[in-house]
């Protein structure tokens, strides 16, 4: 009965915590709405989730979230410097093909969120067989491509495989 009412307890918990933060209110009515949303959103979105989420290493997942936030902050500063510099038109942006070993759809979703939230990068395409992704990078020299691919695989893909697969 509980599993039917709360098909995704983690999502429900996150909604219950985040809703008061988003509304910036601790009023009883907002808490009641948070409870209603925490129950209804997972119920109505259950069919959209491809597979159940199983986080095998929650502490590694927490560390990865902190790393992603750090990378977002650093990237914000780099992009701001790049835009404000007098040589802003001299940047070399390019598309980079990154071969993927990760196959879990939940891990791929977290990877796409991390890469899309990081300023200066954009997820452009995922191969139909999920063997590679095409990414646009705002500032990347041709001699830096291999290091960039290795960094994505080391910092994001490898931990995601440990967490989800």
C-alpha positions as YAML, in Angstrom:
chain: A
units: angstrom
residues:
- id: 1
  name: UNK
  ca: [0.00, 0.00, 0.00]
- id: 2
  name: UNK
  ca: [2.76, 2.46, 0.93]
- id: 3
  name: UNK
  ca: [4.75, 1.65, -2.24]
- id: 4
  name: UNK
  ca: [1.65, 2.31, -4.32]
- id: 5
  name: UNK
  ca: [1.04, 5.67, -2.59]
- id: 6
  name: UNK
  ca: [4.72, 6.68, -2.67]
- id: 7
  name: UNK
  ca: [6.32, 5.05, -5.73]
- id: 8
  name: UNK
  ca: [9.40, 7.24, -5.37]
- id: 9
  name: UNK
  ca: [10.01, 8.07, -1.70]
- id: 10
  name: UNK
  ca: [13.22, 9.99, -2.42]
- id: 11
  name: UNK
  ca: [11.44, 12.27, -4.90]
- id: 12
  name: UNK
  ca: [8.61, 12.78, -2.41]
- id: 13
  name: UNK
  ca: [11.08, 13.69, 0.31]
- id: 14
  name: UNK
  ca: [12.88, 16.14, -1.98]
- id: 15
  name: UNK
  ca: [9.62, 17.84, -2.94]
- id: 16
  name: UNK
  ca: [8.60, 18.02, 0.71]
- id: 17
  name: UNK
  ca: [11.91, 19.70, 1.59]
- id: 18
  name: UNK
  ca: [12.26, 21.94, -1.45]
- id: 19
  name: UNK
  ca: [8.69, 23.27, -1.69]
- id: 20
  name: UNK
  ca: [8.92, 25.48, 1.43]
- id: 21
  name: UNK
  ca: [12.28, 26.74, 0.19]
- id: 22
  name: UNK
  ca: [10.83, 27.65, -3.20]
- id: 23
  name: UNK
  ca: [7.81, 29.38, -1.71]
- id: 24
  name: UNK
  ca: [9.95, 30.96, 1.03]
- id: 25
  name: UNK
  ca: [7.18, 30.29, 3.49]
- id: 26
  name: UNK
  ca: [6.65, 28.04, 6.48]
- id: 27
  name: UNK
  ca: [2.89, 28.64, 6.58]
- id: 28
  name: UNK
  ca: [0.70, 25.63, 7.28]
- id: 29
  name: UNK
  ca: [-0.99, 26.01, 3.89]
- id: 30
  name: UNK
  ca: [2.38, 25.77, 2.12]
- id: 31
  name: UNK
  ca: [3.32, 22.66, 4.10]
- id: 32
  name: UNK
  ca: [-0.03, 21.11, 3.20]
- id: 33
  name: UNK
  ca: [0.56, 21.89, -0.47]
- id: 34
  name: UNK
  ca: [4.07, 20.41, -0.16]
- id: 35
  name: UNK
  ca: [2.59, 17.15, 1.20]
- id: 36
  name: UNK
  ca: [0.00, 17.02, -1.59]
- id: 37
  name: UNK
  ca: [2.68, 17.64, -4.23]
- id: 38
  name: UNK
  ca: [5.04, 15.13, -2.61]
- id: 39
  name: UNK
  ca: [2.33, 12.49, -3.06]
- id: 40
  name: UNK
  ca: [0.89, 13.48, -6.44]
- id: 41
  name: UNK
  ca: [3.99, 14.39, -8.47]
- id: 42
  name: UNK
  ca: [5.65, 10.97, -8.12]
- id: 43
  name: UNK
  ca: [2.32, 9.24, -8.83]
- id: 44
  name: UNK
  ca: [1.72, 11.18, -12.04]
- id: 45
  name: UNK
  ca: [5.33, 10.99, -13.24]
- id: 46
  name: UNK
  ca: [5.93, 7.32, -12.40]
- id: 47
  name: UNK
  ca: [5.42, 6.21, -16.01]
- id: 48
  name: UNK
  ca: [8.02, 8.75, -17.20]
- id: 49
  name: UNK
  ca: [10.83, 7.16, -15.22]
- id: 50
  name: UNK
  ca: [12.45, 4.43, -17.33]
- id: 51
  name: UNK
  ca: [13.78, 2.29, -14.51]
- id: 52
  name: UNK
  ca: [13.61, 2.44, -10.74]
- id: 53
  name: UNK
  ca: [16.41, 4.50, -9.25]
- id: 54
  name: UNK
  ca: [18.81, 2.46, -7.16]
- id: 55
  name: UNK
  ca: [21.62, 4.49, -5.67]
- id: 56
  name: UNK
  ca: [24.19, 1.90, -4.68]
- id: 57
  name: UNK
  ca: [26.64, 4.29, -3.02]
- id: 58
  name: UNK
  ca: [24.77, 7.25, -1.48]
- id: 59
  name: UNK
  ca: [27.91, 8.83, 0.00]
- id: 60
  name: UNK
  ca: [29.62, 8.77, -3.38]
- id: 61
  name: UNK
  ca: [26.49, 10.33, -4.86]
- id: 62
  name: UNK
  ca: [26.60, 13.12, -2.25]
- id: 63
  name: UNK
  ca: [30.28, 13.70, -3.03]
- id: 64
  name: UNK
  ca: [29.51, 13.81, -6.75]
- id: 65
  name: UNK
  ca: [26.78, 16.42, -6.18]
- id: 66
  name: UNK
  ca: [29.28, 18.57, -4.26]
- id: 67
  name: UNK
  ca: [31.83, 18.15, -7.06]
- id: 68
  name: UNK
  ca: [29.26, 19.13, -9.69]
- id: 69
  name: UNK
  ca: [28.34, 22.24, -7.69]
- id: 70
  name: UNK
  ca: [32.03, 23.15, -7.36]
- id: 71
  name: UNK
  ca: [32.54, 22.68, -11.12]
- id: 72
  name: UNK
  ca: [29.50, 24.85, -11.84]
- id: 73
  name: UNK
  ca: [30.90, 27.64, -9.65]
- id: 74
  name: UNK
  ca: [34.36, 27.48, -11.23]
- id: 75
  name: UNK
  ca: [32.86, 27.35, -14.72]
- id: 76
  name: UNK
  ca: [30.68, 30.39, -13.96]
- id: 77
  name: UNK
  ca: [33.81, 32.34, -13.06]
- id: 78
  name: UNK
  ca: [35.68, 31.17, -16.18]
- id: 79
  name: UNK
  ca: [32.79, 32.04, -18.50]
- id: 80
  name: UNK
  ca: [32.37, 35.46, -16.86]
- id: 81
  name: UNK
  ca: [36.10, 36.12, -17.30]
- id: 82
  name: UNK
  ca: [35.92, 34.95, -20.90]
- id: 83
  name: UNK
  ca: [32.93, 37.15, -21.73]
- id: 84
  name: UNK
  ca: [34.34, 40.22, -19.99]
- id: 85
  name: UNK
  ca: [37.83, 39.89, -21.45]
- id: 86
  name: UNK
  ca: [38.75, 42.10, -24.39]
- id: 87
  name: UNK
  ca: [39.58, 38.99, -26.45]
- id: 88
  name: UNK
  ca: [36.10, 37.47, -26.07]
- id: 89
  name: UNK
  ca: [35.80, 37.02, -29.84]
- id: 90
  name: UNK
  ca: [39.02, 34.97, -30.01]
- id: 91
  name: UNK
  ca: [37.53, 31.97, -28.19]
- id: 92
  name: UNK
  ca: [37.65, 28.57, -29.82]
- id: 93
  name: UNK
  ca: [34.44, 26.66, -29.24]
- id: 94
  name: UNK
  ca: [33.98, 23.20, -30.63]
- id: 95
  name: UNK
  ca: [31.93, 20.03, -30.57]
- id: 96
  name: UNK
  ca: [33.54, 17.11, -28.77]
- id: 97
  name: UNK
  ca: [32.55, 13.44, -29.12]
- id: 98
  name: UNK
  ca: [32.80, 11.61, -25.80]
- id: 99
  name: UNK
  ca: [32.64, 7.78, -25.89]
- id: 100
  name: UNK
  ca: [30.46, 6.43, -23.08]
- id: 101
  name: UNK
  ca: [30.75, 3.29, -21.02]
- id: 102
  name: UNK
  ca: [27.78, 4.13, -18.77]
- id: 103
  name: UNK
  ca: [24.47, 2.58, -19.88]
- id: 104
  name: UNK
  ca: [22.07, 3.11, -16.97]
- id: 105
  name: UNK
  ca: [19.37, 5.64, -18.00]
- id: 106
  name: UNK
  ca: [19.37, 7.25, -14.55]
- id: 107
  name: UNK
  ca: [23.14, 7.73, -14.65]
- id: 108
  name: UNK
  ca: [22.84, 9.22, -18.13]
- id: 109
  name: UNK
  ca: [20.16, 11.59, -16.85]
- id: 110
  name: UNK
  ca: [22.40, 12.79, -14.00]
- id: 111
  name: UNK
  ca: [25.30, 13.16, -16.44]
- id: 112
  name: UNK
  ca: [23.17, 15.24, -18.81]
- id: 113
  name: UNK
  ca: [22.00, 17.48, -15.97]
- id: 114
  name: UNK
  ca: [25.56, 17.99, -14.71]
- id: 115
  name: UNK
  ca: [26.88, 18.86, -18.16]
- id: 116
  name: UNK
  ca: [23.97, 21.11, -19.11]
- id: 117
  name: UNK
  ca: [24.09, 23.04, -15.82]
- id: 118
  name: UNK
  ca: [27.79, 23.75, -16.20]
- id: 119
  name: UNK
  ca: [28.23, 27.07, -18.02]
- id: 120
  name: UNK
  ca: [30.28, 26.79, -21.18]
- id: 121
  name: UNK
  ca: [29.08, 23.28, -22.01]
- id: 122
  name: UNK
  ca: [25.95, 21.93, -23.66]
- id: 123
  name: UNK
  ca: [24.83, 18.34, -24.28]
- id: 124
  name: UNK
  ca: [24.12, 18.28, -28.01]
- id: 125
  name: UNK
  ca: [23.32, 14.67, -28.89]
- id: 126
  name: UNK
  ca: [23.32, 11.14, -27.53]
- id: 127
  name: UNK
  ca: [23.99, 8.30, -29.94]
- id: 128
  name: UNK
  ca: [21.01, 5.98, -30.44]
- id: 129
  name: UNK
  ca: [22.95, 3.08, -28.93]
- id: 130
  name: UNK
  ca: [24.12, 5.34, -26.04]
- id: 131
  name: UNK
  ca: [27.75, 4.70, -26.93]
- id: 132
  name: UNK
  ca: [28.75, 8.35, -27.25]
- id: 133
  name: UNK
  ca: [27.58, 11.87, -26.62]
- id: 134
  name: UNK
  ca: [28.26, 15.00, -28.60]
- id: 135
  name: UNK
  ca: [28.98, 18.04, -26.48]
- id: 136
  name: UNK
  ca: [29.53, 21.67, -27.32]
- id: 137
  name: UNK
  ca: [32.27, 23.35, -25.30]
- id: 138
  name: UNK
  ca: [32.59, 27.13, -25.30]
- id: 139
  name: UNK
  ca: [36.35, 27.39, -24.94]
- id: 140
  name: UNK
  ca: [38.50, 24.40, -25.79]
- id: 141
  name: UNK
  ca: [41.67, 24.25, -27.85]
- id: 142
  name: UNK
  ca: [42.23, 21.36, -30.21]
- id: 143
  name: UNK
  ca: [45.15, 20.15, -28.09]
- id: 144
  name: UNK
  ca: [42.88, 20.06, -25.00]
- id: 145
  name: UNK
  ca: [40.18, 17.74, -26.40]
- id: 146
  name: UNK
  ca: [41.70, 14.46, -25.15]
- id: 147
  name: UNK
  ca: [42.24, 15.90, -21.66]
- id: 148
  name: UNK
  ca: [38.66, 17.20, -21.60]
- id: 149
  name: UNK
  ca: [37.24, 13.79, -22.58]
- id: 150
  name: UNK
  ca: [39.39, 12.07, -19.93]
- id: 151
  name: UNK
  ca: [38.21, 14.60, -17.32]
- id: 152
  name: UNK
  ca: [34.51, 13.98, -18.09]
- id: 153
  name: UNK
  ca: [35.01, 10.22, -17.90]
- id: 154
  name: UNK
  ca: [37.06, 10.41, -14.67]
- id: 155
  name: UNK
  ca: [35.07, 13.07, -12.76]
- id: 156
  name: UNK
  ca: [31.53, 12.18, -13.80]
- id: 157
  name: UNK
  ca: [31.12, 8.94, -15.75]
- id: 158
  name: UNK
  ca: [33.18, 6.63, -13.53]
- id: 159
  name: UNK
  ca: [31.48, 7.70, -10.26]
- id: 160
  name: UNK
  ca: [28.05, 7.50, -11.94]
- id: 161
  name: UNK
  ca: [28.76, 3.93, -12.98]
- id: 162
  name: UNK
  ca: [29.68, 3.07, -9.38]
- id: 163
  name: UNK
  ca: [26.54, 4.76, -8.07]
- id: 164
  name: UNK
  ca: [23.95, 3.42, -10.52]
- id: 165
  name: UNK
  ca: [25.31, 0.24, -12.14]
...
